[in-house]
Amino acid sequence: IFNGTPSSSNTCNNTGTTSQLTTKAFNSNSSPDVVYIGYKYGRDYSNTFSYYSYYNPPGPFGSSVSYSGGKYTLIDTSDTLDDYHHYSCYGENSCTEVDFYFFYDYYGDYYNEINYITLSRGETIDIALDKLFNSNTTDSTIKNYIENEWYKAHMTSYSDILEDTVWCYDRTIDEKGGWEETGIIDNYLYFGSWQNIYTGKPSLACSREQDKFTVGNGKLQYKTGLLTADEVILAGAADGSDNKNYYLYTGQPYWLGTPSRIHRSGPELYYVLSSGRIHEEGFYSTPYGVRPSVSLKSDTAYSSGDGTASSPYMIN
């Protein structure tokens, strides 16, 4: 992992701002759209995370929909937006585009922070989720920076000794929450690593091809990426407590590559706090530290050092 420029005595700066390249938002898009949660992302929707504030959307609401002749028709309707009735046609029983509500707060006679995704062309919420979290066509802001402003400028001469390892950014859905037709509408969607981090039982398994990032499969331009939350937990971090006594602690907050959840205010990824613990944060505005990593091939020779911060390996 990037740990600063070595001193004249070949020791590394393992704390403070010198331990990172820069600070940057994970994705600098102004909208908290769920589509941007990936290290690479794909399918864009016009309204994947839209809000109403203090508003009562008109019924009826459907528990599901059918699609025929270019129109959605609500099925099993109710006058109430609830855990079993998420679909809305803006006060009608049929429409060419249908809204699927996945979160709301209710205060008195009005809803607050109603979040919804607009579906069209016959897509259901399950189809939308598949397209949202299984596409890898566009580089995130932080990926573009790491590859084109750091690696390309400083690391290409070392490519032959670097492993084309798998960087796993797990977007499997552990809990759909309000994103399920029968889901509790004010519950968050959680991704696969959430359970690992919450229980303190990290895993290095990567079950889905969509979440494996390598140069060989075309998802990476260069042999570099961000550490995952699971890897940092293995190194000594925790979700619910501070720890300043492990080698990835820097005293600065820095990004990891692992998606956490879809929160009421937007999608969130994991990062390391300045206190050393793991936490979640919205990626679209907050600038945290950028610390890219590489993986050495197993037969790489070194001339000195023992791999510690005070005596790093000197690569031949």
PDB file of C-alpha atoms in Angstrom:
ATOM      1  CA  ILE A   1       0.000   0.000   0.000  1.00  0.00           C
ATOM      2  CA  PHE A   2       1.233   3.517  -0.745  1.00  0.00           C
ATOM      3  CA  ASN A   3       2.883   4.767   2.429  1.00  0.00           C
ATOM      4  CA  GLY A   4       4.644   7.958   1.435  1.00  0.00           C
ATOM      5  CA  THR A   5       7.968   8.736  -0.181  1.00  0.00           C
ATOM      6  CA  PRO A   6      10.888   7.004   1.614  1.00  0.00           C
ATOM      7  CA  SER A   7      13.246   9.187   3.587  1.00  0.00           C
ATOM      8  CA  SER A   8      16.968   9.447   2.874  1.00  0.00           C
ATOM      9  CA  SER A   9      17.478   6.521   5.270  1.00  0.00           C
ATOM     10  CA  ASN A  10      14.892   4.450   3.370  1.00  0.00           C
ATOM     11  CA  THR A  11      12.249   4.516   6.078  1.00  0.00           C
ATOM     12  CA  CYS A  12       8.558   5.092   5.287  1.00  0.00           C
ATOM     13  CA  ASN A  13       6.118   7.688   6.550  1.00  0.00           C
ATOM     14  CA  ASN A  14       3.359   5.512   7.989  1.00  0.00           C
ATOM     15  CA  THR A  15       1.302   8.270   9.624  1.00  0.00           C
ATOM     16  CA  GLY A  16      -0.051  11.664   8.659  1.00  0.00           C
ATOM     17  CA  THR A  17      -0.875  13.157   5.284  1.00  0.00           C
ATOM     18  CA  THR A  18       2.451  12.059   3.792  1.00  0.00           C
ATOM     19  CA  SER A  19       1.207   8.452   3.935  1.00  0.00           C
ATOM     20  CA  GLN A  20      -1.303   9.135   1.125  1.00  0.00           C
ATOM     21  CA  LEU A  21      -1.160  10.489  -2.405  1.00  0.00           C
ATOM     22  CA  THR A  22      -3.882  13.091  -1.995  1.00  0.00           C
ATOM     23  CA  THR A  23      -7.451  13.487  -0.765  1.00  0.00           C
ATOM     24  CA  LYS A  24     -10.280  12.978  -3.216  1.00  0.00           C
ATOM     25  CA  ALA A  25     -13.975  12.092  -3.377  1.00  0.00           C
ATOM     26  CA  PHE A  26     -14.476   8.471  -4.413  1.00  0.00           C
ATOM     27  CA  ASN A  27     -16.827   9.669  -7.138  1.00  0.00           C
ATOM     28  CA  SER A  28     -17.148  13.391  -7.638  1.00  0.00           C
ATOM     29  CA  ASN A  29     -20.633  13.253  -9.167  1.00  0.00           C
ATOM     30  CA  SER A  30     -22.898  15.846  -7.603  1.00  0.00           C
ATOM     31  CA  SER A  31     -25.814  13.413  -7.311  1.00  0.00           C
ATOM     32  CA  PRO A  32     -25.971  10.638  -4.670  1.00  0.00           C
ATOM     33  CA  ASP A  33     -27.082   8.231  -7.406  1.00  0.00           C
ATOM     34  CA  VAL A  34     -26.681   4.564  -6.469  1.00  0.00           C
ATOM     35  CA  VAL A  35     -25.230   3.764  -9.888  1.00  0.00           C
ATOM     36  CA  TYR A  36     -21.942   5.462  -8.965  1.00  0.00           C
ATOM     37  CA  ILE A  37     -21.129   3.168  -6.042  1.00  0.00           C
ATOM     38  CA  GLY A  38     -18.744   0.930  -7.980  1.00  0.00           C
ATOM     39  CA  TYR A  39     -14.979   1.214  -8.521  1.00  0.00           C
ATOM     40  CA  LYS A  40     -16.325   0.924 -12.052  1.00  0.00           C
ATOM     41  CA  TYR A  41     -20.026   1.422 -12.694  1.00  0.00           C
ATOM     42  CA  GLY A  42     -22.508   1.102 -15.509  1.00  0.00           C
ATOM     43  CA  ARG A  43     -26.203   1.419 -16.212  1.00  0.00           C
ATOM     44  CA  ASP A  44     -27.521   4.919 -15.511  1.00  0.00           C
ATOM     45  CA  TYR A  45     -31.110   5.701 -14.552  1.00  0.00           C
ATOM     46  CA  SER A  46     -32.645   9.145 -14.744  1.00  0.00           C
ATOM     47  CA  ASN A  47     -34.016   8.826 -11.199  1.00  0.00           C
ATOM     48  CA  THR A  48     -32.171   6.222  -9.158  1.00  0.00           C
ATOM     49  CA  PHE A  49     -32.199   8.285  -5.998  1.00  0.00           C
ATOM     50  CA  SER A  50     -34.791  11.041  -6.058  1.00  0.00           C
ATOM     51  CA  TYR A  51     -36.427  12.835  -3.162  1.00  0.00           C
ATOM     52  CA  TYR A  52     -39.734  14.298  -2.147  1.00  0.00           C
ATOM     53  CA  SER A  53     -39.788  16.413   0.989  1.00  0.00           C
ATOM     54  CA  TYR A  54     -42.961  16.679   3.085  1.00  0.00           C
ATOM     55  CA  TYR A  55     -45.164  15.280   0.383  1.00  0.00           C
ATOM     56  CA  ASN A  56     -47.908  12.685   0.205  1.00  0.00           C
ATOM     57  CA  PRO A  57     -47.667  10.844  -3.135  1.00  0.00           C
ATOM     58  CA  PRO A  58     -51.120   9.964  -4.473  1.00  0.00           C
ATOM     59  CA  GLY A  59     -52.358   6.365  -4.483  1.00  0.00           C
ATOM     60  CA  PRO A  60     -53.020   3.786  -5.578  1.00  0.00           C
ATOM     61  CA  PHE A  61     -49.831   1.791  -4.902  1.00  0.00           C
ATOM     62  CA  GLY A  62     -49.204  -1.682  -6.314  1.00  0.00           C
ATOM     63  CA  SER A  63     -47.571  -4.716  -4.706  1.00  0.00           C
ATOM     64  CA  SER A  64     -46.234  -5.621  -8.167  1.00  0.00           C
ATOM     65  CA  VAL A  65     -46.726  -4.627 -11.801  1.00  0.00           C
ATOM     66  CA  SER A  66     -47.418  -6.181 -15.181  1.00  0.00           C
ATOM     67  CA  TYR A  67     -46.136  -4.732 -18.452  1.00  0.00           C
ATOM     68  CA  SER A  68     -47.865  -4.845 -21.830  1.00  0.00           C
ATOM     69  CA  GLY A  69     -48.201  -2.531 -24.805  1.00  0.00           C
ATOM     70  CA  GLY A  70     -45.636  -0.088 -23.441  1.00  0.00           C
ATOM     71  CA  LYS A  71     -47.453   0.409 -20.136  1.00  0.00           C
ATOM     72  CA  TYR A  72     -47.124  -0.761 -16.542  1.00  0.00           C
ATOM     73  CA  THR A  73     -50.299  -1.791 -14.711  1.00  0.00           C
ATOM     74  CA  LEU A  74     -50.407  -1.863 -10.913  1.00  0.00           C
ATOM     75  CA  ILE A  75     -51.359  -5.214  -9.345  1.00  0.00           C
ATOM     76  CA  ASP A  76     -53.009  -5.726  -5.935  1.00  0.00           C
ATOM     77  CA  THR A  77     -53.432  -2.023  -5.255  1.00  0.00           C
ATOM     78  CA  SER A  78     -53.720  -0.205  -1.953  1.00  0.00           C
ATOM     79  CA  ASP A  79     -54.324   3.430  -1.075  1.00  0.00           C
ATOM     80  CA  THR A  80     -51.354   3.256   1.278  1.00  0.00           C
ATOM     81  CA  LEU A  81     -47.633   3.302   0.534  1.00  0.00           C
ATOM     82  CA  ASP A  82     -46.354   0.511   2.777  1.00  0.00           C
ATOM     83  CA  ASP A  83     -44.050  -2.517   3.051  1.00  0.00           C
ATOM     84  CA  TYR A  84     -46.110  -4.490   0.534  1.00  0.00           C
ATOM     85  CA  HIS A  85     -47.042  -1.728  -1.922  1.00  0.00           C
ATOM     86  CA  HIS A  86     -44.007   0.065  -3.387  1.00  0.00           C
ATOM     87  CA  TYR A  87     -45.081   0.858  -6.976  1.00  0.00           C
ATOM     88  CA  SER A  88     -46.740   4.121  -8.023  1.00  0.00           C
ATOM     89  CA  CYS A  89     -48.190   5.468 -11.299  1.00  0.00           C
ATOM     90  CA  TYR A  90     -48.587   9.049 -10.017  1.00  0.00           C
ATOM     91  CA  GLY A  91     -52.261   8.688  -9.087  1.00  0.00           C
ATOM     92  CA  GLU A  92     -53.210   6.374 -11.973  1.00  0.00           C
ATOM     93  CA  ASN A  93     -53.523   2.596 -12.305  1.00  0.00           C
ATOM     94  CA  SER A  94     -51.232   2.410 -15.343  1.00  0.00           C
ATOM     95  CA  CYS A  95     -48.306   4.419 -16.727  1.00  0.00           C
ATOM     96  CA  THR A  96     -45.400   4.258 -19.194  1.00  0.00           C
ATOM     97  CA  GLU A  97     -42.882   4.811 -16.363  1.00  0.00           C
ATOM     98  CA  VAL A  98     -43.438   3.565 -12.831  1.00  0.00           C
ATOM     99  CA  ASP A  99     -41.826   4.715  -9.583  1.00  0.00           C
ATOM    100  CA  PHE A 100     -40.601   2.160  -7.058  1.00  0.00           C
ATOM    101  CA  TYR A 101     -40.332   3.632  -3.543  1.00  0.00           C
ATOM    102  CA  PHE A 102     -37.620   2.109  -1.372  1.00  0.00           C
ATOM    103  CA  PHE A 103     -37.387   4.452   1.604  1.00  0.00           C
ATOM    104  CA  TYR A 104     -39.466   7.015   3.436  1.00  0.00           C
ATOM    105  CA  ASP A 105     -39.770   8.743   6.774  1.00  0.00           C
ATOM    106  CA  TYR A 106     -43.272   9.610   7.906  1.00  0.00           C
ATOM    107  CA  TYR A 107     -43.932  12.582  10.168  1.00  0.00           C
ATOM    108  CA  GLY A 108     -47.466  13.483  11.173  1.00  0.00           C
ATOM    109  CA  ASP A 109     -49.562  13.791   8.036  1.00  0.00           C
ATOM    110  CA  TYR A 110     -46.629  13.947   5.591  1.00  0.00           C
ATOM    111  CA  TYR A 111     -43.801  11.799   4.275  1.00  0.00           C
ATOM    112  CA  ASN A 112     -40.278  13.123   4.515  1.00  0.00           C
ATOM    113  CA  GLU A 113     -37.281  11.969   2.447  1.00  0.00           C
ATOM    114  CA  ILE A 114     -39.157   9.693   0.078  1.00  0.00           C
ATOM    115  CA  ASN A 115     -36.630   7.941  -2.156  1.00  0.00           C
ATOM    116  CA  TYR A 116     -37.554   6.174  -5.379  1.00  0.00           C
ATOM    117  CA  ILE A 117     -36.227   4.770  -8.629  1.00  0.00           C
ATOM    118  CA  THR A 118     -38.060   5.312 -11.921  1.00  0.00           C
ATOM    119  CA  LEU A 119     -38.454   2.149 -14.031  1.00  0.00           C
ATOM    120  CA  SER A 120     -39.257   2.053 -17.741  1.00  0.00           C
ATOM    121  CA  ARG A 121     -39.376  -0.287 -20.771  1.00  0.00           C
ATOM    122  CA  GLY A 122     -40.776  -3.182 -18.758  1.00  0.00           C
ATOM    123  CA  GLU A 123     -37.986  -3.342 -16.193  1.00  0.00           C
ATOM    124  CA  THR A 124     -38.792  -4.567 -12.689  1.00  0.00           C
ATOM    125  CA  ILE A 125     -36.932  -3.639  -9.523  1.00  0.00           C
ATOM    126  CA  ASP A 126     -34.958  -6.918  -9.686  1.00  0.00           C
ATOM    127  CA  ILE A 127     -33.866  -6.178 -13.252  1.00  0.00           C
ATOM    128  CA  ALA A 128     -32.854  -2.678 -12.195  1.00  0.00           C
ATOM    129  CA  LEU A 129     -30.783  -3.979  -9.266  1.00  0.00           C
ATOM    130  CA  ASP A 130     -29.026  -6.435 -11.571  1.00  0.00           C
ATOM    131  CA  LYS A 131     -28.106  -3.671 -14.008  1.00  0.00           C
ATOM    132  CA  LEU A 132     -27.121  -1.233 -11.289  1.00  0.00           C
ATOM    133  CA  PHE A 133     -24.657  -3.509  -9.525  1.00  0.00           C
ATOM    134  CA  ASN A 134     -23.401  -5.826 -12.262  1.00  0.00           C
ATOM    135  CA  SER A 135     -22.140  -3.332 -14.825  1.00  0.00           C
ATOM    136  CA  ASN A 136     -18.537  -2.167 -15.211  1.00  0.00           C
ATOM    137  CA  THR A 137     -18.318   0.309 -18.063  1.00  0.00           C
ATOM    138  CA  THR A 138     -17.231   3.631 -16.536  1.00  0.00           C
ATOM    139  CA  ASP A 139     -14.259   4.374 -14.268  1.00  0.00           C
ATOM    140  CA  SER A 140     -14.913   5.996 -10.903  1.00  0.00           C
ATOM    141  CA  THR A 141     -13.159   9.261 -10.098  1.00  0.00           C
ATOM    142  CA  ILE A 142     -10.732   7.553  -7.718  1.00  0.00           C
ATOM    143  CA  LYS A 143      -9.919   4.714 -10.148  1.00  0.00           C
ATOM    144  CA  ASN A 144      -9.158   7.185 -12.921  1.00  0.00           C
ATOM    145  CA  TYR A 145      -6.865   9.131 -10.583  1.00  0.00           C
ATOM    146  CA  ILE A 146      -4.992   6.054  -9.323  1.00  0.00           C
ATOM    147  CA  GLU A 147      -4.424   4.601 -12.769  1.00  0.00           C
ATOM    148  CA  ASN A 148      -3.825   7.659 -14.920  1.00  0.00           C
ATOM    149  CA  GLU A 149      -2.312  10.199 -12.539  1.00  0.00           C
ATOM    150  CA  TRP A 150      -0.299   7.903 -10.253  1.00  0.00           C
ATOM    151  CA  TYR A 151       0.482   4.505 -11.765  1.00  0.00           C
ATOM    152  CA  LYS A 152       0.951   5.684 -15.348  1.00  0.00           C
ATOM    153  CA  ALA A 153       3.327   8.427 -14.178  1.00  0.00           C
ATOM    154  CA  HIS A 154       5.317   6.483 -11.581  1.00  0.00           C
ATOM    155  CA  MET A 155       4.807   2.708 -11.701  1.00  0.00           C
ATOM    156  CA  THR A 156       4.829   1.371 -15.276  1.00  0.00           C
ATOM    157  CA  SER A 157       8.527   0.419 -15.084  1.00  0.00           C
ATOM    158  CA  TYR A 158       7.685  -1.970 -12.225  1.00  0.00           C
ATOM    159  CA  SER A 159       4.807  -3.761 -13.986  1.00  0.00           C
ATOM    160  CA  ASP A 160       6.840  -6.909 -14.698  1.00  0.00           C
ATOM    161  CA  ILE A 161       7.308  -7.662 -10.990  1.00  0.00           C
ATOM    162  CA  LEU A 162       3.695  -6.981 -10.058  1.00  0.00           C
ATOM    163  CA  GLU A 163       1.016  -9.667  -9.857  1.00  0.00           C
ATOM    164  CA  ASP A 164      -2.232  -9.234 -11.769  1.00  0.00           C
ATOM    165  CA  THR A 165      -4.068 -10.054  -8.563  1.00  0.00           C
ATOM    166  CA  VAL A 166      -7.837  -9.958  -8.029  1.00  0.00           C
ATOM    167  CA  TRP A 167      -9.177  -6.804  -6.402  1.00  0.00           C
ATOM    168  CA  CYS A 168     -12.611  -7.835  -5.137  1.00  0.00           C
ATOM    169  CA  TYR A 169     -15.196  -5.075  -4.710  1.00  0.00           C
ATOM    170  CA  ASP A 170     -18.150  -7.119  -3.527  1.00  0.00           C
ATOM    171  CA  ARG A 171     -21.544  -5.850  -4.726  1.00  0.00           C
ATOM    172  CA  THR A 172     -23.526  -8.960  -3.883  1.00  0.00           C
ATOM    173  CA  ILE A 173     -26.700  -7.956  -2.078  1.00  0.00           C
ATOM    174  CA  ASP A 174     -26.901  -9.319   1.450  1.00  0.00           C
ATOM    175  CA  GLU A 175     -30.189  -7.613   2.380  1.00  0.00           C
ATOM    176  CA  LYS A 176     -32.476  -5.798  -0.079  1.00  0.00           C
ATOM    177  CA  GLY A 177     -34.397  -3.913   2.598  1.00  0.00           C
ATOM    178  CA  GLY A 178     -36.863  -1.523   0.980  1.00  0.00           C
ATOM    179  CA  TRP A 179     -35.584  -2.471  -2.493  1.00  0.00           C
ATOM    180  CA  GLU A 180     -37.647  -5.675  -2.409  1.00  0.00           C
ATOM    181  CA  GLU A 181     -41.311  -5.851  -3.404  1.00  0.00           C
ATOM    182  CA  THR A 182     -42.192  -7.292   0.001  1.00  0.00           C
ATOM    183  CA  GLY A 183     -39.361  -5.544   1.870  1.00  0.00           C
ATOM    184  CA  ILE A 184     -39.741  -3.201   4.815  1.00  0.00           C
ATOM    185  CA  ILE A 185     -39.739   0.082   2.972  1.00  0.00           C
ATOM    186  CA  ASP A 186     -37.602   2.070   5.411  1.00  0.00           C
ATOM    187  CA  ASN A 187     -34.818  -0.548   5.686  1.00  0.00           C
ATOM    188  CA  TYR A 188     -31.468  -0.064   3.960  1.00  0.00           C
ATOM    189  CA  LEU A 189     -29.934  -2.265   1.274  1.00  0.00           C
ATOM    190  CA  TYR A 190     -26.702  -3.931   2.447  1.00  0.00           C
ATOM    191  CA  PHE A 191     -23.929  -5.376   0.304  1.00  0.00           C
ATOM    192  CA  GLY A 192     -22.148  -8.672   0.916  1.00  0.00           C
ATOM    193  CA  SER A 193     -19.163  -7.471   2.949  1.00  0.00           C
ATOM    194  CA  TRP A 194     -21.401  -5.688   5.445  1.00  0.00           C
ATOM    195  CA  GLN A 195     -22.031  -8.885   7.409  1.00  0.00           C
ATOM    196  CA  ASN A 196     -18.298  -9.690   7.426  1.00  0.00           C
ATOM    197  CA  ILE A 197     -17.400  -6.268   8.774  1.00  0.00           C
ATOM    198  CA  TYR A 198     -20.255  -6.103  11.288  1.00  0.00           C
ATOM    199  CA  THR A 199     -19.391  -9.490  12.804  1.00  0.00           C
ATOM    200  CA  GLY A 200     -15.628  -8.992  12.609  1.00  0.00           C
ATOM    201  CA  LYS A 201     -15.274 -12.091  10.418  1.00  0.00           C
ATOM    202  CA  PRO A 202     -13.687 -10.846   7.181  1.00  0.00           C
ATOM    203  CA  SER A 203     -13.375 -13.000   4.083  1.00  0.00           C
ATOM    204  CA  LEU A 204     -11.081 -12.881   1.066  1.00  0.00           C
ATOM    205  CA  ALA A 205     -13.491 -14.942  -1.041  1.00  0.00           C
ATOM    206  CA  CYS A 206     -14.793 -13.340  -4.229  1.00  0.00           C
ATOM    207  CA  SER A 207     -17.776 -15.293  -5.471  1.00  0.00           C
ATOM    208  CA  ARG A 208     -18.917 -13.229  -8.456  1.00  0.00           C
ATOM    209  CA  GLU A 209     -17.005 -12.607 -11.666  1.00  0.00           C
ATOM    210  CA  GLN A 210     -18.600  -9.132 -11.904  1.00  0.00           C
ATOM    211  CA  ASP A 211     -16.788  -8.094  -8.713  1.00  0.00           C
ATOM    212  CA  LYS A 212     -13.323  -9.359  -9.686  1.00  0.00           C
ATOM    213  CA  PHE A 213     -11.119  -6.564 -11.015  1.00  0.00           C
ATOM    214  CA  THR A 214      -7.941  -7.502 -12.907  1.00  0.00           C
ATOM    215  CA  VAL A 215      -6.003  -6.300 -15.924  1.00  0.00           C
ATOM    216  CA  GLY A 216      -6.598  -9.710 -17.511  1.00  0.00           C
ATOM    217  CA  ASN A 217     -10.389  -9.411 -17.473  1.00  0.00           C
ATOM    218  CA  GLY A 218     -10.264  -5.832 -18.743  1.00  0.00           C
ATOM    219  CA  LYS A 219     -11.693  -4.089 -15.674  1.00  0.00           C
ATOM    220  CA  LEU A 220      -8.346  -2.545 -14.718  1.00  0.00           C
ATOM    221  CA  GLN A 221      -5.933  -0.660 -16.912  1.00  0.00           C
ATOM    222  CA  TYR A 222      -2.987  -1.265 -14.572  1.00  0.00           C
ATOM    223  CA  LYS A 223      -2.094  -3.703 -11.767  1.00  0.00           C
ATOM    224  CA  THR A 224      -3.267  -1.575  -8.871  1.00  0.00           C
ATOM    225  CA  GLY A 225      -6.369  -0.987  -6.787  1.00  0.00           C
ATOM    226  CA  LEU A 226      -7.686  -0.060  -3.343  1.00  0.00           C
ATOM    227  CA  LEU A 227      -7.596  -2.387  -0.335  1.00  0.00           C
ATOM    228  CA  THR A 228     -10.937  -3.891   0.665  1.00  0.00           C
ATOM    229  CA  ALA A 229     -12.614  -3.447   4.043  1.00  0.00           C
ATOM    230  CA  ASP A 230     -12.134  -7.167   4.706  1.00  0.00           C
ATOM    231  CA  GLU A 231      -8.371  -6.857   4.230  1.00  0.00           C
ATOM    232  CA  VAL A 232      -8.138  -3.936   6.646  1.00  0.00           C
ATOM    233  CA  ILE A 233     -10.183  -5.862   9.242  1.00  0.00           C
ATOM    234  CA  LEU A 234      -7.693  -8.736   8.886  1.00  0.00           C
ATOM    235  CA  ALA A 235      -4.890  -6.245   9.521  1.00  0.00           C
ATOM    236  CA  GLY A 236      -6.420  -5.130  12.831  1.00  0.00           C
ATOM    237  CA  ALA A 237      -9.184  -2.602  12.213  1.00  0.00           C
ATOM    238  CA  ALA A 238     -12.717  -3.026  13.547  1.00  0.00           C
ATOM    239  CA  ASP A 239     -16.149  -1.602  12.772  1.00  0.00           C
ATOM    240  CA  GLY A 240     -17.109  -0.476  16.256  1.00  0.00           C
ATOM    241  CA  SER A 241     -13.881   0.430  18.057  1.00  0.00           C
ATOM    242  CA  ASP A 242     -10.779   2.541  17.531  1.00  0.00           C
ATOM    243  CA  ASN A 243      -7.362   0.963  16.981  1.00  0.00           C
ATOM    244  CA  LYS A 244      -4.145   2.893  16.456  1.00  0.00           C
ATOM    245  CA  ASN A 245      -1.864  -0.116  16.827  1.00  0.00           C
ATOM    246  CA  TYR A 246      -1.884  -1.836  13.446  1.00  0.00           C
ATOM    247  CA  TYR A 247       0.283  -1.248  10.426  1.00  0.00           C
ATOM    248  CA  LEU A 248      -2.431   0.267   8.208  1.00  0.00           C
ATOM    249  CA  TYR A 249      -3.225   2.998  10.738  1.00  0.00           C
ATOM    250  CA  THR A 250      -2.104   6.441   9.552  1.00  0.00           C
ATOM    251  CA  GLY A 251      -4.049   8.907  11.690  1.00  0.00           C
ATOM    252  CA  GLN A 252      -5.820  10.037   8.517  1.00  0.00           C
ATOM    253  CA  PRO A 253      -9.131   8.925   6.959  1.00  0.00           C
ATOM    254  CA  TYR A 254      -8.658   7.090   3.665  1.00  0.00           C
ATOM    255  CA  TRP A 255     -10.900   5.277   1.192  1.00  0.00           C
ATOM    256  CA  LEU A 256     -11.346   1.526   0.753  1.00  0.00           C
ATOM    257  CA  GLY A 257     -12.881  -0.090  -2.328  1.00  0.00           C
ATOM    258  CA  THR A 258     -15.748  -1.933  -0.625  1.00  0.00           C
ATOM    259  CA  PRO A 259     -19.409  -0.838  -0.954  1.00  0.00           C
ATOM    260  CA  SER A 260     -21.319  -0.851   2.343  1.00  0.00           C
ATOM    261  CA  ARG A 261     -25.009  -0.003   1.940  1.00  0.00           C
ATOM    262  CA  ILE A 262     -27.659   2.189   0.348  1.00  0.00           C
ATOM    263  CA  HIS A 263     -28.490   4.631   3.121  1.00  0.00           C
ATOM    264  CA  ARG A 264     -31.502   6.964   3.269  1.00  0.00           C
ATOM    265  CA  SER A 265     -29.243   9.849   2.156  1.00  0.00           C
ATOM    266  CA  GLY A 266     -27.407   7.931  -0.539  1.00  0.00           C
ATOM    267  CA  PRO A 267     -25.023   5.038  -1.212  1.00  0.00           C
ATOM    268  CA  GLU A 268     -22.018   4.560   1.074  1.00  0.00           C
ATOM    269  CA  LEU A 269     -18.588   2.911   0.916  1.00  0.00           C
ATOM    270  CA  TYR A 270     -16.180   1.886   3.649  1.00  0.00           C
ATOM    271  CA  TYR A 271     -13.229   3.991   4.682  1.00  0.00           C
ATOM    272  CA  VAL A 272     -10.715   4.009   7.552  1.00  0.00           C
ATOM    273  CA  LEU A 273     -11.285   6.783  10.091  1.00  0.00           C
ATOM    274  CA  SER A 274      -8.452   8.829  11.568  1.00  0.00           C
ATOM    275  CA  SER A 275      -9.034   6.783  14.742  1.00  0.00           C
ATOM    276  CA  GLY A 276      -8.264   3.561  12.869  1.00  0.00           C
ATOM    277  CA  ARG A 277     -11.770   2.094  12.836  1.00  0.00           C
ATOM    278  CA  ILE A 278     -13.835   1.117   9.755  1.00  0.00           C
ATOM    279  CA  HIS A 279     -16.854   3.239   8.907  1.00  0.00           C
ATOM    280  CA  GLU A 280     -19.228   4.107   6.028  1.00  0.00           C
ATOM    281  CA  GLU A 281     -19.460   7.375   4.136  1.00  0.00           C
ATOM    282  CA  GLY A 282     -21.248   8.836   1.132  1.00  0.00           C
ATOM    283  CA  PHE A 283     -18.757   8.805  -1.722  1.00  0.00           C
ATOM    284  CA  TYR A 284     -19.937  11.659  -3.898  1.00  0.00           C
ATOM    285  CA  SER A 285     -18.700  14.649  -1.925  1.00  0.00           C
ATOM    286  CA  THR A 286     -16.293  13.709   0.885  1.00  0.00           C
ATOM    287  CA  PRO A 287     -12.553  13.904   0.068  1.00  0.00           C
ATOM    288  CA  TYR A 288     -10.594  11.232   1.946  1.00  0.00           C
ATOM    289  CA  GLY A 289      -7.081   9.887   1.516  1.00  0.00           C
ATOM    290  CA  VAL A 290      -6.070   7.927  -1.581  1.00  0.00           C
ATOM    291  CA  ARG A 291      -3.719   4.988  -0.842  1.00  0.00           C
ATOM    292  CA  PRO A 292      -3.414   2.640  -3.828  1.00  0.00           C
ATOM    293  CA  SER A 293      -1.974  -0.837  -3.441  1.00  0.00           C
ATOM    294  CA  VAL A 294      -0.015  -3.262  -5.599  1.00  0.00           C
ATOM    295  CA  SER A 295       0.805  -6.955  -5.208  1.00  0.00           C
ATOM    296  CA  LEU A 296       4.328  -8.271  -5.747  1.00  0.00           C
ATOM    297  CA  LYS A 297       4.868 -11.516  -7.630  1.00  0.00           C
ATOM    298  CA  SER A 298       5.928 -14.331  -5.327  1.00  0.00           C
ATOM    299  CA  ASP A 299       9.363 -14.735  -6.958  1.00  0.00           C
ATOM    300  CA  THR A 300      10.307 -11.039  -6.700  1.00  0.00           C
ATOM    301  CA  ALA A 301      13.885 -10.583  -5.433  1.00  0.00           C
ATOM    302  CA  TYR A 302      14.863  -8.025  -2.817  1.00  0.00           C
ATOM    303  CA  SER A 303      18.260  -6.842  -1.650  1.00  0.00           C
ATOM    304  CA  SER A 304      17.572  -5.786   1.943  1.00  0.00           C
ATOM    305  CA  GLY A 305      14.925  -5.056   4.559  1.00  0.00           C
ATOM    306  CA  ASP A 306      12.427  -7.158   6.502  1.00  0.00           C
ATOM    307  CA  GLY A 307       9.151  -5.673   5.210  1.00  0.00           C
ATOM    308  CA  THR A 308       8.418  -3.433   8.193  1.00  0.00           C
ATOM    309  CA  ALA A 309       7.790   0.305   8.047  1.00  0.00           C
ATOM    310  CA  SER A 310      11.179   0.977   9.629  1.00  0.00           C
ATOM    311  CA  SER A 311      13.017  -1.457   7.337  1.00  0.00           C
ATOM    312  CA  PRO A 312      11.051  -1.893   4.082  1.00  0.00           C
ATOM    313  CA  TYR A 313      12.050  -4.373   1.433  1.00  0.00           C
ATOM    314  CA  MET A 314      14.360  -2.869  -1.164  1.00  0.00           C
ATOM    315  CA  ILE A 315      13.329  -4.407  -4.483  1.00  0.00           C
ATOM    316  CA  ASN A 316      16.063  -5.280  -6.982  1.00  0.00           C
TER     317      ASN A 316
END
